XYZ file of C-alpha atoms in Angstrom:
360
model
C -78.508 -161.419 128.149
C -78.096 -162.081 131.407
C -80.471 -160.599 134.247
C -80.401 -156.825 136.135
C -81.225 -155.644 139.478
C -84.712 -155.349 139.583
C -85.560 -152.285 142.061
C -88.775 -152.554 140.930
C -91.908 -152.025 143.700
C -94.065 -154.306 142.118
C -93.981 -156.139 140.106
C -90.819 -157.183 141.196
C -87.405 -159.873 141.539
C -88.234 -162.789 142.225
C -85.295 -166.078 142.942
C -83.815 -166.819 140.918
C -83.871 -170.677 141.625
C -87.807 -170.335 142.007
C -87.388 -169.773 138.670
C -85.560 -171.778 137.677
C -87.876 -174.753 139.580
C -90.620 -173.351 137.341
C -88.956 -173.789 133.923
C -87.917 -177.061 134.436
C -90.913 -177.783 135.326
C -93.064 -175.540 133.132
C -94.352 -178.022 130.620
C -94.542 -181.259 132.740
C -95.250 -181.169 136.165
C -94.160 -184.355 138.762
C -94.745 -186.454 135.883
C -98.218 -185.345 135.597
C -97.428 -185.019 132.075
C -98.520 -181.242 131.833
C -97.633 -177.944 133.323
C -99.304 -175.976 135.619
C -101.145 -173.223 133.566
C -103.201 -176.760 132.019
C -104.311 -178.732 135.050
C -107.587 -178.385 136.447
C -107.961 -176.641 140.081
C -110.612 -179.140 141.251
C -107.617 -181.762 140.593
C -105.393 -184.463 142.794
C -101.723 -182.868 141.773
C -103.128 -179.256 141.991
C -104.937 -180.099 145.110
C -101.977 -180.637 147.059
C -99.832 -177.271 145.643
C -102.786 -175.532 147.114
C -102.614 -177.445 149.900
C -99.127 -177.401 150.981
C -99.291 -174.383 149.825
C -101.150 -172.280 152.510
C -99.639 -175.191 154.936
C -96.208 -174.183 154.484
C -97.353 -170.328 154.819
C -99.251 -171.454 157.845
C -95.319 -173.248 159.631
C -93.856 -169.540 158.305
C -95.270 -167.416 160.312
C -97.113 -168.882 162.363
C -100.651 -168.786 161.939
C -103.975 -170.006 164.138
C -105.542 -172.662 163.666
C -107.936 -169.857 164.590
C -107.041 -167.746 161.181
C -107.782 -169.480 158.464
C -105.593 -168.533 154.723
C -107.461 -167.528 151.575
C -105.653 -166.822 148.010
C -108.148 -164.236 146.428
C -107.453 -162.589 143.629
C -108.266 -158.595 142.603
C -105.479 -157.537 144.031
C -105.250 -155.669 147.446
C -107.394 -152.621 146.115
C -110.821 -155.188 146.023
C -109.683 -155.481 149.586
C -110.357 -151.776 150.092
C -113.810 -151.965 149.622
C -114.397 -156.066 150.895
C -113.381 -155.233 154.020
C -115.810 -153.146 154.705
C -118.334 -154.758 153.336
C -117.605 -157.599 155.265
C -116.356 -156.656 158.820
C -118.446 -152.757 159.656
C -121.291 -154.313 161.174
C -121.650 -150.752 163.036
C -121.414 -148.476 159.504
C -118.038 -147.066 161.067
C -114.142 -147.688 160.911
C -111.342 -145.970 162.052
C -107.918 -145.550 159.461
C -104.732 -144.258 159.603
C -103.223 -142.934 156.496
C -100.043 -143.114 156.178
C -99.594 -142.912 152.156
C -101.773 -143.263 148.796
C -102.961 -146.684 149.469
C -104.077 -145.922 153.153
C -105.838 -143.150 151.774
C -107.247 -145.219 149.196
C -108.774 -147.400 151.317
C -110.140 -144.958 153.726
C -112.213 -143.134 150.468
C -113.536 -146.483 149.560
C -114.519 -147.435 153.364
C -117.219 -143.967 152.573
C -118.571 -145.364 150.925
C -119.538 -148.036 153.019
C -120.607 -146.150 156.269
C -118.622 -143.372 158.135
C -114.789 -143.174 157.762
C -112.818 -142.027 160.635
C -109.364 -140.172 160.412
C -107.694 -141.610 163.147
C -104.744 -139.906 161.938
C -102.783 -139.029 158.798
C -99.043 -138.320 157.452
C -99.989 -136.250 154.568
C -98.523 -132.602 156.577
C -95.033 -133.641 155.363
C -95.730 -135.925 152.412
C -96.703 -139.058 153.801
C -92.884 -139.108 155.253
C -93.297 -140.542 158.921
C -95.492 -142.917 160.827
C -97.778 -140.504 163.290
C -97.401 -141.793 166.925
C -100.443 -144.067 167.564
C -99.795 -144.821 171.239
C -102.973 -143.021 172.210
C -104.875 -142.258 169.656
C -108.328 -141.131 169.868
C -110.384 -144.294 169.105
C -114.434 -144.032 168.583
C -115.758 -146.250 170.844
C -118.117 -147.789 168.615
C -115.941 -148.518 165.155
C -115.719 -152.004 163.934
C -111.960 -152.426 162.939
C -108.629 -150.271 162.686
C -107.230 -150.204 159.871
C -102.709 -149.129 158.395
C -101.150 -150.414 156.065
C -98.334 -151.080 158.261
C -95.199 -150.056 154.767
C -95.648 -147.641 152.012
C -94.816 -148.775 149.640
C -94.477 -145.752 147.103
C -93.235 -143.191 150.447
C -90.456 -145.715 152.178
C -91.778 -145.821 155.879
C -92.998 -148.701 158.190
C -94.216 -148.588 161.027
C -92.109 -150.027 163.511
C -94.533 -150.386 166.501
C -98.553 -150.942 165.975
C -101.033 -148.745 166.099
C -102.626 -148.961 169.818
C -106.218 -149.888 168.939
C -107.898 -149.901 171.955
C -109.398 -153.264 172.251
C -110.761 -152.547 168.540
C -110.346 -155.453 165.685
C -106.543 -154.353 163.624
C -106.570 -154.462 160.314
C -103.700 -154.689 158.381
C -102.146 -154.245 154.831
C -98.871 -155.813 154.298
C -98.272 -156.003 150.049
C -94.731 -155.110 150.507
C -93.592 -155.874 153.619
C -95.295 -159.717 153.477
C -92.743 -162.588 155.674
C -89.878 -159.792 155.311
C -89.801 -160.551 159.336
C -90.970 -162.831 161.685
C -94.570 -161.360 163.698
C -97.490 -162.047 165.439
C -100.758 -162.447 163.676
C -102.021 -162.707 166.534
C -102.734 -159.263 167.044
C -104.434 -158.672 163.580
C -107.381 -159.580 163.194
C -106.521 -159.753 159.281
C -103.071 -158.978 157.623
C -103.502 -158.847 153.504
C -101.522 -158.284 150.813
C -100.746 -158.683 147.222
C -98.482 -161.309 146.754
C -96.345 -159.111 143.319
C -93.906 -156.858 146.134
C -92.795 -159.947 147.918
C -93.538 -163.405 147.550
C -94.675 -163.409 143.249
C -96.654 -162.748 140.721
C -99.354 -160.824 140.390
C -102.727 -161.806 140.403
C -102.953 -163.556 143.500
C -103.738 -161.054 147.255
C -103.117 -163.234 150.517
C -105.848 -162.735 152.872
C -105.248 -164.331 156.256
C -108.070 -163.354 158.439
C -108.964 -164.468 162.379
C -112.600 -166.743 162.319
C -114.573 -165.149 164.081
C -114.984 -162.627 161.714
C -115.674 -164.419 158.348
C -119.651 -164.572 158.496
C -123.036 -164.098 156.932
C -123.487 -161.204 158.048
C -122.244 -158.702 155.302
C -122.863 -155.046 154.390
C -126.720 -155.405 152.673
C -126.412 -156.325 148.163
C -122.259 -157.849 149.313
C -121.656 -159.857 146.570
C -121.330 -163.445 146.725
C -117.494 -163.396 145.364
C -116.971 -160.851 147.357
C -117.990 -161.983 150.930
C -114.938 -163.991 152.999
C -117.424 -166.842 154.502
C -117.685 -168.037 150.212
C -113.958 -168.341 150.025
C -113.583 -170.139 153.473
C -116.320 -172.765 153.543
C -114.695 -173.502 150.152
C -110.624 -173.437 150.872
C -110.682 -170.753 148.016
C -111.661 -172.854 145.249
C -115.069 -172.016 144.632
C -114.484 -170.425 141.473
C -110.802 -170.690 139.477
C -108.640 -169.635 142.368
C -105.273 -168.083 140.106
C -103.809 -171.293 140.095
C -100.094 -171.159 139.399
C -99.610 -167.045 140.363
C -100.445 -170.210 144.138
C -98.058 -172.867 142.716
C -95.147 -169.720 142.667
C -95.936 -168.159 146.126
C -95.975 -172.219 147.610
C -92.209 -172.569 145.502
C -91.333 -168.888 147.393
C -92.119 -170.365 150.619
C -90.698 -173.567 150.277
C -87.364 -171.027 149.297
C -87.908 -169.196 152.213
C -88.124 -172.099 154.729
C -84.383 -173.376 153.597
C -83.055 -169.613 153.294
C -83.576 -169.948 157.097
C -87.691 -168.879 157.666
C -88.665 -165.548 158.740
C -85.937 -164.519 161.342
C -83.150 -165.426 158.700
C -84.820 -163.192 156.105
C -84.684 -160.096 159.377
C -81.392 -160.139 159.176
C -80.989 -160.490 155.290
C -82.983 -156.944 154.984
C -81.379 -155.667 158.395
C -77.994 -156.403 156.475
C -79.436 -154.877 152.944
C -80.974 -151.916 153.819
C -77.861 -150.759 156.240
C -75.932 -150.401 153.480
C -78.490 -148.622 151.189
C -79.232 -146.351 154.359
C -76.002 -146.115 155.529
C -74.272 -144.588 152.591
C -77.810 -142.508 151.927
C -76.956 -140.693 155.687
C -72.769 -139.570 154.140
C -73.936 -139.019 150.992
C -72.976 -134.918 149.683
C -75.249 -135.711 147.074
C -77.896 -138.700 147.226
C -80.749 -138.414 149.942
C -83.345 -140.750 152.084
C -86.422 -138.728 152.290
C -87.222 -140.512 155.325
C -87.771 -139.752 158.754
C -84.689 -141.717 159.749
C -86.909 -144.098 162.779
C -89.951 -144.859 160.435
C -87.157 -145.922 157.287
C -88.997 -148.936 155.373
C -85.932 -152.274 154.767
C -88.154 -153.112 151.490
C -88.472 -149.835 149.678
C -85.898 -147.097 150.290
C -86.909 -143.434 148.681
C -84.524 -141.106 148.385
C -83.011 -137.179 145.465
C -80.726 -135.730 145.109
C -83.143 -132.329 145.313
C -82.084 -132.103 141.476
C -84.777 -132.890 139.164
C -82.518 -133.258 135.797
C -79.733 -134.896 137.827
C -82.124 -137.228 139.145
C -83.554 -138.702 135.965
C -80.527 -138.759 134.341
C -79.223 -141.256 137.346
C -81.881 -143.408 136.441
C -81.451 -143.442 133.138
C -77.646 -143.711 133.273
C -78.467 -146.650 136.315
C -80.958 -148.854 133.573
C -78.170 -148.647 131.219
C -75.690 -150.375 133.731
C -78.286 -153.518 134.652
C -80.280 -150.825 137.916
C -82.859 -151.302 136.695
C -86.906 -149.402 137.883
C -85.333 -147.229 139.909
C -87.332 -144.007 139.108
C -90.174 -143.113 141.579
C -93.444 -143.549 142.313
C -95.524 -140.137 140.085
C -96.775 -139.221 143.332
C -93.268 -138.655 145.066
C -91.034 -137.904 142.206
C -87.115 -138.808 142.337
C -85.652 -142.347 142.826
C -87.152 -145.471 145.103
C -84.837 -148.794 145.571
C -87.623 -151.897 146.448
C -85.437 -154.286 147.530
C -87.246 -157.178 148.719
C -86.627 -160.695 149.488
C -85.277 -162.297 147.041
C -83.057 -158.658 145.590
C -79.738 -160.465 146.683
C -77.544 -158.615 148.578
C -74.503 -158.208 146.139
C -76.982 -156.733 143.753
C -77.098 -153.697 146.885
C -73.322 -153.807 147.654
C -72.841 -153.257 143.723
C -76.532 -150.120 142.811
C -74.164 -148.278 146.457
C -71.164 -148.004 144.051
C -72.654 -146.612 141.144
C -74.014 -144.334 143.094
C -70.327 -143.595 145.129
C -68.979 -143.452 141.371
C -71.894 -141.286 139.788
C -71.383 -139.000 142.947
C -68.067 -138.142 141.960
C -69.019 -138.040 138.654
C -71.918 -135.298 139.131
C -71.625 -133.216 142.739
C-alpha cells in the first residue's frame, strides 16, 4: 500500500528518509548486531546516540552553554506538574490561557500554589492570542507560563509576552523546531516530541541552569526533580531509548534540510498555500484571527456539521487522513508539520477545491 498524507496533530508524520534509515538499522545498528531497541542505555553505543542527539539539537537551536537539555518521559502533561514543583518557590505563578493545554497547565499549577490567570482568549473559543505587551503581572510570581502554539485551536504567539523581568516558561510541543528561536528569552522551553520531532514517549526540556536546584516543593518525587535528570545526563533511569534515537535522526535530517531558517521558509510557503485557499473559498473558512495563525495547525470549517463529516470521510478515502478537528471544536484541522511535504498541502487544496465545486 502507498503511504497516505497524514495530517494528524500527533503522533504525526515523520520524514520518510528517517523512517527508511531506521528500518535499515532495525536488526543491526552500525554493526552492533542488535537493534537500538535492545541495547543497554549504559552502553558506549547508546551513549554516543544520546550525546549526538543533544549536540545536534544544541546546534540547531543555538542553545547556550548555561542551558541543560533533558530527554524525559511523561509527555508535556507531566511538565504541567513538574514546572510548579521545581519553580514555584514563592507559591505563585502567572499563566496566559490560550487553549486547552495552557488551561490544563494552569489548573495543575493551582494544586501547588496560586496560579494567576494573566490573560485568556477563552471568551472567543481560543481563536486569538491576547495582547501581552503590558499585562498586569504581580511582582512576586515565580514565572510566566505560555503554550506558544495551540495545536487544537491553531493559534501561535508571533511575539512573546512582556514578562516584565519574570522567567518565561513555554510549552512549544507543536511548533518545536519549526523556526529559529532565541532560547535566551526563556527560562524553560519544552515540548512533547510526537508532533514535530519523533515518536510519542519523549519530552524534551531545555532549562536554564540557575533554575535547576535542590529547592523544590516538599514532597516532590525524585523522578520529578529536574536536578535528578540534569545530574545524570538524562540517564538516571532507563530513558525512552528508541524514541530518543529517532529524534536524533530527525535532528540530522533538519540539519541536512538547511536548519531552522530553511524550515521556517518551507513552513511559511506550505501554510500560505492552505490559508490563501481558505481566504478565498466559498465553502471553507479558517477559524483563527489572521494575525495569530499557526504555521503548524490549520483548523477550518464549512459551517455545516454534516458537510464537515462528509468532507472528512471523502478526504480519508482519497488518502488525506486524520483531518477531523479536535472533539472540543469540531470541523477540520490540517497539521502540516516539518515532515509534511509541500506536495501534500497542494494536493489537499486540490481536493478541497473539487469538494467545494461538488458541494457548494
